[in-house]
Amino acid sequence: MTEYAVVGRRLPKLDAVAKTTGETVYLGDMKLPGMLHGKVLRSPLPHARIARLDTAAAARLPGVRAVITAADTPRVKFSFVEALADKYLLCTDRVRFIGDEVAAVAAIDEATALQALDLIEVEYDELPCVFDPEAAMQPEAARLHNGASNVAWEVHQEFGDLERGFAEADEVFEDRYETSRVCHCCLETQAVIAQAHQGGRLEVWAATQAPHTLKHELDRLLQLPPGSVRVHYPPIGGSFGNRLVADMKAPIAAILSRQTGKPVKIVNSRTEEFETARTRYPYLVTMKTGVRRDGRIVARAARVICDNGAYNDKGPSTVASAGVTFAAFYNVPNVRYDGYIVYTNKQPGTGFRGFGNPQVTFAGESQLDMIAERLGLDPLELRLRNANRAGEAAASGARPGTCPMAECLRQAAAKIGWQRRRELPPNRGLGLAAMLHTGAGARMYGYNSASAGLTVDEEGKVTLVSSVTDVGQGAQTVMAQIAAEVLGIGLDEVRVIGNDTDLTAYDLGAWGSRTTWVNGQAAREAALRARERLAQSVAAWLEAAPEDLEFQGGKIFVRGAPDRGLDFAQAARLTYTKRGEPISETGRFVDELGPTMKGWGDVYPTFSTACQAVEVEVDPETGAVRVLQAVAVHDIGQAINPMAAEGQVEGALAQGIGYALMEELLLDGGRAVNPTFADYKIPTFIDVPDPQVVLYSDPDPTGPFGAKGIGEPGLVPTAPAIANAIYHATGARLRSLPITSERLFTAMREQPAAPGPRRAAETPEPPGGASPDQRADGSGPDKLQR
Amino acid sequence: MTEYAVVGRRLPKLDAVAKTTGETVYLGDMKLPGMLHGKVLRSPLPHARIARLDTAAAARLPGVRAVITAADTPRVKFSFVEALADKYLLCTDRVRFIGDEVAAVAAIDEATALQALDLIEVEYDELPCVFDPEAAMQPEAARLHNGASNVAWEVHQEFGDLERGFAEADEVFEDRYETSRVCHCCLETQAVIAQAHQGGRLEVWAATQAPHTLKHELDRLLQLPPGSVRVHYPPIGGSFGNRLVADMKAPIAAILSRQTGKPVKIVNSRTEEFETARTRYPYLVTMKTGVRRDGRIVARAARVICDNGAYNDKGPSTVASAGVTFAAFYNVPNVRYDGYIVYTNKQPGTGFRGFGNPQVTFAGESQLDMIAERLGLDPLELRLRNANRAGEAAASGARPGTCPMAECLRQAAAKIGWQRRRELPPNRGLGLAAMLHTGAGARMYGYNSASAGLTVDEEGKVTLVSSVTDVGQGAQTVMAQIAAEVLGIGLDEVRVIGNDTDLTAYDLGAWGSRTTWVNGQAAREAALRARERLAQSVAAWLEAAPEDLEFQGGKIFVRGAPDRGLDFAQAARLTYTKRGEPISETGRFVDELGPTMKGWGDVYPTFSTACQAVEVEVDPETGAVRVLQAVAVHDIGQAINPMAAEGQVEGALAQGIGYALMEELLLDGGRAVNPTFADYKIPTFIDVPDPQVVLYSDPDPTGPFGAKGIGEPGLVPTAPAIANAIYHATGARLRSLPITSERLFTAMREQPAAPGPRRAAETPEPPGGASPDQRADGSGPDKLQR
């Protein structure tokens, strides 16, 4: 492995001090001169016509500066994907979920704004509702929108020959899985400040993961000329996909600002945050897998029904993304993916760490354990036989350049003590799950490039202007490490700025684990150019060739002669003062396939893989699950900052434990019934073991210093690994998330006493025989023999 | 003349709407979360020892968060020029002028801070004072500092052979002139916000003309490691040189912030602004000129005594700068310049539009008229005979590349109706004065380069990141016009950002009329590179050679075939979306002589010239002067924005009228006696005629599109032109500024009735004869015949 000085080192993030001392200014703390406070009136009903809407009393309230309704907004529908636009900024004549935006006010303070909301009079005529996505797909179901059905979008892809694949299988298994509605639970609630300027421009401060996307979305939402919007993106207190699509508060604040001539701020209360949350999409996944007796998967089909909620957001994108990964995961020659996004009278979902992949991986990796048991194979062995390998193309054409999946599986098994499976005390279980995910964003939006600016100042301090969105993952620190490595200086010498769409070149944002791979290459290129510039001046003084110079340890010297050199800072100063030369350069990374991507095989530039293994203990009296140990072996190419990368995995794993065991936003007639942290439980330190995170190093030639992304993978395999371990401990196979103690307790009580699953795993039943799965939650696998 | 599409057009400034609607946020309006308010306790005495200083009572006042004295500050002296450091941040044991900083407080609001100041107990032991700079130079004078004398700095330069020059002269004239102490009178008073961060960095918001300089000054003042300071520079409400050197409020706010952990803001009240104003340096100039009978100047010497006030600021620099220009102005083979900067117990001066040049030009151009009269030459003719010409080196080696001085003189004379000199009604007079000034900054600080970043975004909008300091002169607009011209698009398509020393590369700041010439070239280069990038992609689509493409009118097309092309915005969009290429580039301008400048001949890269002519009417009953007409013909190379350039000249000319006729900060025992706009008069619209500004176009090959700077010249010749016109009208030659009605009335009363100056000018007296000058204000010229 190459030895680096800054890259690969466990360094504190650049913003660590400011964040830990509370000095960081989040949007909620920001005040602009003359700023007003806005609040949104939301529908209290899941489906209704607006019969009457009267804002007169609200407008008369002293301190109120503006009250707006749909009449004040452009007559244009919106969605993240323009072709799927379905939502007005404010509801015109109909509300479709509890929380749908009906009107908004701006007032001199928040209390007045809230008082004004109470004075807005609305009369509704209720309409029939649909809450279940499968029921919503029926022709007779009440319709939410004008389309032919409640299916908002669908996708169908087949690679290889599915039918022949199943025909060639020795066994075919079909099972149905269900995932839950979970909230991102960012500690910073959503907020926005908008200021409509006299000259026509709209300036917006938003905690967003995709500021350039937000810019365009606001152009569309407000029907502004291109280039009208400038987005500032201050530090962000958590995002996880929750800040990818424009929240309506942004255009609402903009219109309120335009009407009042003042900046307008809107901040969610915690309750609003829950009640109006865009959640992770619940998926119904029917997974059908054909295998040979030796465990080789020969055909695989997934049918996904995604509960879209009332409007499109990232639904189509997540369903498609999950399909792209599904089609590449494991070396399967014949693959089919069918996805449906279905409207229901519920709050819309959005992207959430993994972008559909955790849902489908929960199904696939749960089923693999079930198949292994039926085939009498060790679940680890079954996975190893089907593992993706570097350079081997999947049926879809996707070809991971690096892919140490087998190594991750083996290391995870070794670390958790997989050989202990047969020796565990009662109520303990081991489980593992693998995953494949993009390590480099996606090309599905037609552009996957980046640029960065780098200035070495007259004191040798380096400023990198990067369009990365640092959502707490340490993106700015990682960019700084890359620049520092190239320039042979310490991390302290580098600052990163950006956070302004006027300043940074177009960028897709922080999602899809793309930042390190995409923006890192631009940062590296910018640093290389600055290095070249410095080499030229230093070479002139040292009477050496520029290419013979080393940049190392804060010095620039002739290779092999460390005494013949200058301090980096000195070299910078002299370049300015003795040559009159500023050192300011731009670096670009061009992903040429971005715009020309042809099919699912090209969507992800490169892949990350991982295996997580857990040991659980189940309380037989209560069904409560404790995760005793968690091992996460993640392929990251080359970690730029192992501490930050591990932090990503640790945080995601904790979120995965919540996803597996406790989190769920419960809706009753479309209304959230647990919209507080008292009732919506997220894991605390008690619930999360100190995880063993292993960053498997296998430098990817396409990434900067071999790096790939790590933002999402840590959550993707956690839930199925836990579900598999619970099955191992209890013989109860739960195919619905979350596996709450109540659900597990019920499932355990319903299962017959014998044969225990552990023994079942040891002495497999003959294929076609009864499976413990049938006892788990009542819906046994539909086993199709051909 | 080349035809440009955007360059050379009268376009409103980019910030015009925001400024006229009041939307612009100045520092005074800014609030940071948790911000405290600071106030400074200043010395009430011009010279004293601090016998006792007790802050305990102030510190106990509720709402006070910090009280600091010298004990809280680094033990280091400061001055703009490091080698001349003479001022502690807060006075240690001695105060040297009324207003000297003694202590400071930070409190929750301004009222509490002011109350706390009253509670600080200080006992002073008074010391002897010096107020007159000539007296201060005497060996027996009370000393302000530890040096051998009160002469803080001196400069002596001779080019050619002065003695031989005077020996060759037919006539030698020596006269003494005196200029006044005037305030910048920025409508925005000085303000600063400082925030000392936990991580060690210091963030400062300051209305400064030289943000990068301020950064280094704060490093020095606070003894911080290099690179600690980040300066943000918001829009500025007037500067004129007043914001070039660190005001002590900035480091004081920084220390208060460090002590309190909160951002601290300090804003001058208008009275503080006057009482503590750094003013224009008053000069005593003794001008000695040797001429041939035909008017050719063969030798010239200036002896300048600059009233420094109590501490060095820009004094040495302005005295040196004025010398550099003096040595180049007019084609004089033998030149000598002697400058002395002398401490007095008064508030220090600083740079002010023209940087010493207005003071020396007042002397020189007043004297030229006196000489013309004595030689029987028309003042215009005398100047024409000595005018600098392009390519002709001055004795100092300075060689203006372009220099239409004669043309400016002739046009100004023509416009004002110079031929009317003999026909004017009584009490009316015509006068003119020429000037030479840098048109491109100065190399005296060792670096005169710049860089700029330019991004063409995915919608074809252009962002230019420039380090220019837009002090209202329109620097950002001018940069945008340059970029727009290169890219063939409209000004509306370009935005300029910067205003942050972390973001912008090192830059000397907005002074010396340098911005357009220096930064304009970097902006042009950045735009050229972006154009190249765009040309490559467009060429590929059009199947043309990149070099055959024209960028014009928002389109990119094959030369000669406007139909074979794309819209600029379309080309940008396609470059991003079809090639995956961001368009982001850096441009540099390297003034190689910056660091290697050898002598006075190299200080200014190029020169601007001008002639202003005025017509005045003097009320014989009161001495009140009305400027009836003002013509300003200014060589600007190529105006990038004629409206902005004219605005610079108009504003400067108005300031020049104030300088000539009314403005003076009057000190009594070192105390300002007229520190309000009620008592300190600046010209209003009534006092300023609608000036005829002519921008003489003579593109300078060194400038961007031929442009040179125009920030300062408009003020330089105004006062002598008015003094000359007053003499023409009245026969009273006033050699002290300002020429108030009282002074003029007195001078007019003291002068004998005949021969009137107008006749004198027509029928010159024989050389050596009595001159009306002798009658002007009592101190006739010492005429030395050799």
Short mmCIF file of N, CA and C in Angstrom, two decimals, chain A residues 17 21 23 25 29 31 33 195-199 201 212 215-216 219 226-227 230 446-447 449-451 455 457-459 461 463 465 495 497 500 502-503 505-506 533 576-582 584-586 588-592 595-596, chain B residues 17 21 23 25 29 31 33 195-199 201 212 215-216 219 226-227 230 446-447 449-451 455 457-459 461 463 465 495 497 500 502-503 505-506 533 576-582 584-586 588-592 595-596:
data_model
loop_
_atom_site.label_atom_id
_atom_site.label_comp_id
_atom_site.label_asym_id
_atom_site.label_seq_id
_atom_site.Cartn_x
_atom_site.Cartn_y
_atom_site.Cartn_z
N VAL A 17 -13.68 21.74 16.24
CA VAL A 17 -13.67 22.65 17.40
C VAL A 17 -14.93 23.51 17.41
N THR A 21 -17.64 23.25 20.42
CA THR A 21 -17.77 24.37 21.36
C THR A 21 -19.08 25.12 21.17
N GLU A 23 -19.86 26.90 18.63
CA GLU A 23 -19.62 28.16 17.95
C GLU A 23 -20.25 28.19 16.55
N VAL A 25 -22.55 28.42 13.58
CA VAL A 25 -23.84 29.10 13.43
C VAL A 25 -24.69 28.33 12.44
N ASP A 29 -29.90 30.03 13.95
CA ASP A 29 -29.31 31.13 14.71
C ASP A 29 -29.15 32.40 13.88
N LYS A 31 -29.69 35.72 11.73
CA LYS A 31 -30.64 36.84 11.67
C LYS A 31 -30.19 37.79 10.57
N PRO A 33 -30.92 41.63 8.79
CA PRO A 33 -31.59 42.89 9.17
C PRO A 33 -33.02 42.93 8.65
N GLN A 195 -34.62 35.81 0.76
CA GLN A 195 -34.65 37.26 0.57
C GLN A 195 -34.77 37.56 -0.92
N ALA A 196 -35.91 38.10 -1.27
CA ALA A 196 -36.16 38.47 -2.66
C ALA A 196 -35.63 39.88 -2.87
N HIS A 197 -34.63 40.02 -3.71
CA HIS A 197 -34.02 41.33 -3.89
C HIS A 197 -34.77 42.14 -4.95
N GLN A 198 -34.65 43.45 -4.80
CA GLN A 198 -35.30 44.37 -5.73
C GLN A 198 -34.86 44.13 -7.16
N GLY A 199 -33.60 43.81 -7.32
CA GLY A 199 -33.08 43.64 -8.68
C GLY A 199 -33.58 42.37 -9.33
N ARG A 201 -33.16 39.18 -8.08
CA ARG A 201 -32.55 37.94 -7.62
C ARG A 201 -33.17 37.49 -6.30
N HIS A 212 -27.17 23.33 -5.64
CA HIS A 212 -27.36 23.70 -7.04
C HIS A 212 -28.69 23.16 -7.57
N LYS A 215 -31.40 25.42 -6.31
CA LYS A 215 -31.39 26.63 -7.15
C LYS A 215 -32.31 26.44 -8.36
N HIS A 216 -32.14 25.35 -9.05
CA HIS A 216 -32.97 25.11 -10.23
C HIS A 216 -34.42 24.82 -9.85
N ASP A 219 -36.07 28.06 -9.24
CA ASP A 219 -36.35 28.68 -10.54
C ASP A 219 -37.68 28.14 -11.09
N PRO A 226 -33.83 31.85 -15.59
CA PRO A 226 -32.65 31.07 -15.17
C PRO A 226 -31.63 31.99 -14.50
N GLY A 227 -31.00 31.46 -13.48
CA GLY A 227 -29.93 32.23 -12.83
C GLY A 227 -30.43 33.20 -11.79
N ARG A 230 -29.77 32.37 -5.79
CA ARG A 230 -28.47 32.13 -5.18
C ARG A 230 -28.71 31.43 -3.84
N GLY A 446 -27.26 12.91 -15.46
CA GLY A 446 -26.64 13.45 -16.67
C GLY A 446 -25.35 14.22 -16.48
N TYR A 447 -24.84 14.30 -15.27
CA TYR A 447 -23.61 15.08 -15.05
C TYR A 447 -23.03 14.55 -13.76
N SER A 449 -19.57 15.46 -12.89
CA SER A 449 -18.24 16.06 -12.88
C SER A 449 -18.14 17.09 -11.75
N ALA A 450 -17.03 17.75 -11.67
CA ALA A 450 -16.84 18.76 -10.62
C ALA A 450 -15.66 19.65 -10.97
N SER A 451 -15.62 20.81 -10.34
CA SER A 451 -14.42 21.62 -10.42
C SER A 451 -14.14 22.22 -9.05
N THR A 455 -6.19 28.29 -4.01
CA THR A 455 -5.26 29.41 -3.90
C THR A 455 -4.24 29.11 -2.81
N ASP A 457 -1.89 31.13 -0.62
CA ASP A 457 -1.74 32.56 -0.40
C ASP A 457 -0.30 32.94 -0.10
N GLU A 458 -0.10 34.21 0.13
CA GLU A 458 1.25 34.74 0.27
C GLU A 458 1.91 34.29 1.56
N GLU A 459 1.18 33.57 2.40
CA GLU A 459 1.77 33.01 3.62
C GLU A 459 1.85 31.49 3.55
N LYS A 461 -0.66 29.56 3.10
CA LYS A 461 -1.92 28.93 3.50
C LYS A 461 -2.73 28.65 2.24
N THR A 463 -6.32 27.84 0.34
CA THR A 463 -7.78 27.86 0.37
C THR A 463 -8.29 27.07 -0.82
N VAL A 465 -11.62 26.13 -2.82
CA VAL A 465 -13.03 26.45 -3.02
C VAL A 465 -13.68 25.22 -3.64
N ARG A 495 -7.67 25.44 4.16
CA ARG A 495 -9.05 25.78 4.52
C ARG A 495 -9.93 25.47 3.32
N ILE A 497 -13.58 26.48 1.53
CA ILE A 497 -14.78 27.31 1.54
C ILE A 497 -15.64 26.98 0.34
N ASP A 500 -21.99 28.38 -1.35
CA ASP A 500 -22.65 29.47 -2.05
C ASP A 500 -22.70 29.07 -3.52
N ASP A 502 -23.35 30.75 -6.05
CA ASP A 502 -22.73 31.70 -6.97
C ASP A 502 -21.23 31.46 -7.06
N LEU A 503 -20.70 30.93 -5.99
CA LEU A 503 -19.24 30.77 -5.90
C LEU A 503 -18.77 29.45 -6.47
N ALA A 505 -18.96 25.93 -8.75
CA ALA A 505 -19.47 25.45 -10.02
C ALA A 505 -20.55 24.40 -9.78
N TYR A 506 -21.34 24.17 -10.79
CA TYR A 506 -22.46 23.24 -10.69
C TYR A 506 -22.01 21.92 -10.09
N ARG A 533 2.84 25.19 -10.37
CA ARG A 533 3.20 26.61 -10.36
C ARG A 533 4.32 26.85 -9.35
N TYR A 576 5.12 35.07 -4.63
CA TYR A 576 4.38 36.34 -4.68
C TYR A 576 5.34 37.53 -4.74
N THR A 577 6.33 37.51 -3.85
CA THR A 577 7.08 38.75 -3.66
C THR A 577 8.29 38.88 -4.56
N LYS A 578 8.82 37.77 -5.03
CA LYS A 578 10.00 37.87 -5.88
C LYS A 578 9.68 37.69 -7.36
N ARG A 579 8.55 37.03 -7.63
CA ARG A 579 8.16 36.85 -9.01
C ARG A 579 6.87 37.59 -9.33
N GLY A 580 6.25 38.15 -8.31
CA GLY A 580 4.98 38.86 -8.53
C GLY A 580 3.87 37.94 -8.99
N GLU A 581 3.99 36.65 -8.67
CA GLU A 581 3.03 35.68 -9.19
C GLU A 581 2.04 35.23 -8.12
N PRO A 582 0.76 35.44 -8.36
CA PRO A 582 -0.23 34.82 -7.49
C PRO A 582 -0.31 33.33 -7.80
N SER A 584 -3.02 30.69 -7.89
CA SER A 584 -4.46 30.47 -7.84
C SER A 584 -4.81 29.64 -9.06
N GLU A 585 -5.39 28.48 -8.84
CA GLU A 585 -5.61 27.56 -9.94
C GLU A 585 -6.99 26.91 -9.85
N THR A 586 -7.44 26.39 -10.95
CA THR A 586 -8.69 25.64 -10.98
C THR A 586 -8.42 24.21 -11.39
N ARG A 588 -10.31 20.45 -12.50
CA ARG A 588 -11.58 19.89 -12.95
C ARG A 588 -11.52 18.38 -12.91
N PHE A 589 -12.65 17.78 -12.66
CA PHE A 589 -12.78 16.35 -12.91
C PHE A 589 -13.95 16.20 -13.86
N VAL A 590 -13.70 15.56 -14.95
CA VAL A 590 -14.75 15.35 -15.94
C VAL A 590 -15.08 13.86 -16.02
N ASP A 591 -16.29 13.52 -15.62
CA ASP A 591 -16.78 12.15 -15.77
C ASP A 591 -17.50 12.12 -17.11
N GLU A 592 -16.77 11.71 -18.13
CA GLU A 592 -17.31 11.85 -19.49
C GLU A 592 -18.57 11.01 -19.72
N PRO A 595 -22.89 12.42 -19.08
CA PRO A 595 -23.99 12.71 -20.00
C PRO A 595 -24.31 11.59 -20.99
N THR A 596 -23.37 10.70 -21.23
CA THR A 596 -23.59 9.74 -22.32
C THR A 596 -23.98 8.36 -21.81
N VAL B 17 -29.26 49.14 -8.02
CA VAL B 17 -30.63 48.97 -7.50
C VAL B 17 -30.59 48.76 -6.00
N THR B 21 -32.28 51.44 -3.46
CA THR B 21 -33.48 51.05 -2.72
C THR B 21 -33.20 50.85 -1.24
N GLU B 23 -31.42 48.52 0.04
CA GLU B 23 -31.38 47.11 0.37
C GLU B 23 -29.98 46.66 0.80
N VAL B 25 -26.77 45.95 2.63
CA VAL B 25 -26.51 45.82 4.06
C VAL B 25 -25.08 46.28 4.34
N ASP B 29 -25.43 47.62 9.85
CA ASP B 29 -26.70 46.90 9.94
C ASP B 29 -26.51 45.44 10.31
N LYS B 31 -25.72 41.98 12.17
CA LYS B 31 -25.80 41.43 13.53
C LYS B 31 -25.36 39.99 13.47
N PRO B 33 -25.04 36.36 15.77
CA PRO B 33 -25.65 35.81 16.98
C PRO B 33 -24.77 36.07 18.21
N GLN B 195 -14.69 38.53 15.44
CA GLN B 195 -15.06 37.31 16.15
C GLN B 195 -13.84 36.40 16.25
N ALA B 196 -13.37 36.25 17.47
CA ALA B 196 -12.22 35.37 17.71
C ALA B 196 -12.75 33.96 17.92
N HIS B 197 -12.36 33.06 17.02
CA HIS B 197 -12.89 31.71 17.10
C HIS B 197 -12.06 30.84 18.04
N GLN B 198 -12.70 29.84 18.56
CA GLN B 198 -12.05 28.92 19.49
C GLN B 198 -10.84 28.26 18.84
N GLY B 199 -10.97 27.93 17.58
CA GLY B 199 -9.89 27.23 16.90
C GLY B 199 -8.67 28.11 16.65
N ARG B 201 -8.68 31.07 14.89
CA ARG B 201 -8.80 32.05 13.80
C ARG B 201 -9.59 33.27 14.25
N HIS B 212 -6.63 42.53 2.35
CA HIS B 212 -5.49 41.64 2.56
C HIS B 212 -4.42 42.32 3.40
N LYS B 215 -5.55 42.14 6.97
CA LYS B 215 -5.29 40.78 7.45
C LYS B 215 -3.88 40.70 8.05
N HIS B 216 -2.91 41.18 7.31
CA HIS B 216 -1.53 41.13 7.81
C HIS B 216 -1.32 42.09 8.97
N ASP B 219 -2.59 40.43 12.02
CA ASP B 219 -1.60 39.43 12.45
C ASP B 219 -0.51 40.09 13.29
N PRO B 226 0.84 33.55 11.26
CA PRO B 226 0.41 33.93 9.90
C PRO B 226 -0.82 33.13 9.51
N GLY B 227 -1.69 33.80 8.79
CA GLY B 227 -2.87 33.10 8.29
C GLY B 227 -4.00 33.01 9.29
N ARG B 230 -9.13 36.29 8.92
CA ARG B 230 -9.97 36.27 7.72
C ARG B 230 -10.80 37.55 7.73
N GLY B 446 5.93 46.11 -3.52
CA GLY B 446 6.58 44.86 -3.93
C GLY B 446 5.73 43.86 -4.65
N TYR B 447 4.49 44.17 -4.94
CA TYR B 447 3.63 43.20 -5.61
C TYR B 447 2.52 44.00 -6.24
N SER B 449 0.37 42.39 -8.75
CA SER B 449 -0.29 41.42 -9.62
C SER B 449 -1.69 41.12 -9.10
N ALA B 450 -2.36 40.20 -9.76
CA ALA B 450 -3.71 39.83 -9.34
C ALA B 450 -4.11 38.52 -9.98
N SER B 451 -5.08 37.89 -9.39
CA SER B 451 -5.70 36.75 -10.07
C SER B 451 -7.20 36.84 -9.89
N THR B 455 -16.36 31.42 -13.43
CA THR B 455 -17.16 30.22 -13.70
C THR B 455 -18.30 30.60 -14.62
N ASP B 457 -21.71 29.14 -15.49
CA ASP B 457 -22.49 28.06 -14.91
C ASP B 457 -23.33 27.36 -15.96
N GLU B 458 -24.08 26.38 -15.51
CA GLU B 458 -24.82 25.51 -16.43
C GLU B 458 -25.98 26.23 -17.10
N GLU B 459 -26.21 27.49 -16.71
CA GLU B 459 -27.25 28.28 -17.37
C GLU B 459 -26.64 29.42 -18.18
N LYS B 461 -24.74 31.70 -16.94
CA LYS B 461 -24.46 32.87 -16.11
C LYS B 461 -23.00 32.80 -15.66
N THR B 463 -19.95 33.88 -13.09
CA THR B 463 -19.54 34.44 -11.82
C THR B 463 -18.04 34.69 -11.86
N VAL B 465 -14.91 35.74 -9.61
CA VAL B 465 -14.42 35.92 -8.24
C VAL B 465 -13.22 36.85 -8.32
N ARG B 495 -21.96 38.14 -12.67
CA ARG B 495 -21.99 38.56 -11.27
C ARG B 495 -20.56 38.56 -10.76
N ILE B 497 -18.26 38.28 -7.29
CA ILE B 497 -18.21 38.09 -5.85
C ILE B 497 -16.76 38.10 -5.39
N ASP B 500 -13.87 38.61 0.66
CA ASP B 500 -13.46 37.65 1.68
C ASP B 500 -12.01 37.29 1.38
N ASP B 502 -10.24 35.00 2.50
CA ASP B 502 -9.99 33.57 2.33
C ASP B 502 -10.29 33.15 0.89
N LEU B 503 -11.18 33.88 0.28
CA LEU B 503 -11.65 33.50 -1.04
C LEU B 503 -10.80 34.10 -2.15
N ALA B 505 -7.43 35.87 -3.88
CA ALA B 505 -5.97 35.84 -3.80
C ALA B 505 -5.46 37.20 -3.33
N TYR B 506 -4.25 37.19 -2.84
CA TYR B 506 -3.63 38.40 -2.30
C TYR B 506 -3.79 39.58 -3.26
N ARG B 533 -12.39 27.40 -23.44
CA ARG B 533 -13.05 26.14 -23.07
C ARG B 533 -14.36 26.01 -23.84
N TYR B 576 -21.85 21.44 -20.13
CA TYR B 576 -22.06 20.69 -18.89
C TYR B 576 -22.76 19.36 -19.16
N THR B 577 -23.84 19.43 -19.94
CA THR B 577 -24.71 18.25 -19.99
C THR B 577 -24.34 17.27 -21.09
N LYS B 578 -23.67 17.72 -22.12
CA LYS B 578 -23.33 16.79 -23.18
C LYS B 578 -21.87 16.35 -23.14
N ARG B 579 -21.05 17.17 -22.49
CA ARG B 579 -19.64 16.79 -22.38
C ARG B 579 -19.24 16.53 -20.92
N GLY B 580 -20.15 16.83 -20.01
CA GLY B 580 -19.84 16.63 -18.59
C GLY B 580 -18.74 17.56 -18.12
N GLU B 581 -18.57 18.70 -18.79
CA GLU B 581 -17.45 19.59 -18.46
C GLU B 581 -17.91 20.82 -17.71
N PRO B 582 -17.39 21.03 -16.52
CA PRO B 582 -17.61 22.31 -15.86
C PRO B 582 -16.75 23.38 -16.54
N SER B 584 -14.83 26.45 -15.43
CA SER B 584 -14.36 27.20 -14.28
C SER B 584 -12.87 27.41 -14.50
N GLU B 585 -12.45 28.65 -14.50
CA GLU B 585 -11.07 28.94 -14.86
C GLU B 585 -10.48 30.02 -13.96
N THR B 586 -9.17 30.09 -13.95
CA THR B 586 -8.48 31.13 -13.21
C THR B 586 -7.67 31.96 -14.18
N ARG B 588 -4.70 35.14 -14.42
CA ARG B 588 -3.70 35.84 -13.63
C ARG B 588 -3.19 37.04 -14.40
N PHE B 589 -2.84 38.06 -13.67
CA PHE B 589 -2.04 39.12 -14.26
C PHE B 589 -0.79 39.24 -13.41
N VAL B 590 0.33 39.14 -14.05
CA VAL B 590 1.60 39.22 -13.32
C VAL B 590 2.34 40.48 -13.74
N ASP B 591 2.48 41.40 -12.81
CA ASP B 591 3.29 42.60 -13.04
C ASP B 591 4.70 42.25 -12.57
N GLU B 592 5.50 41.80 -13.50
CA GLU B 592 6.80 41.25 -13.10
C GLU B 592 7.70 42.28 -12.43
N PRO B 595 7.93 43.11 -7.94
CA PRO B 595 8.96 42.85 -6.92
C PRO B 595 10.35 43.38 -7.27
N THR B 596 10.61 43.62 -8.54
CA THR B 596 12.00 43.94 -8.91
C THR B 596 12.19 45.42 -9.18
#
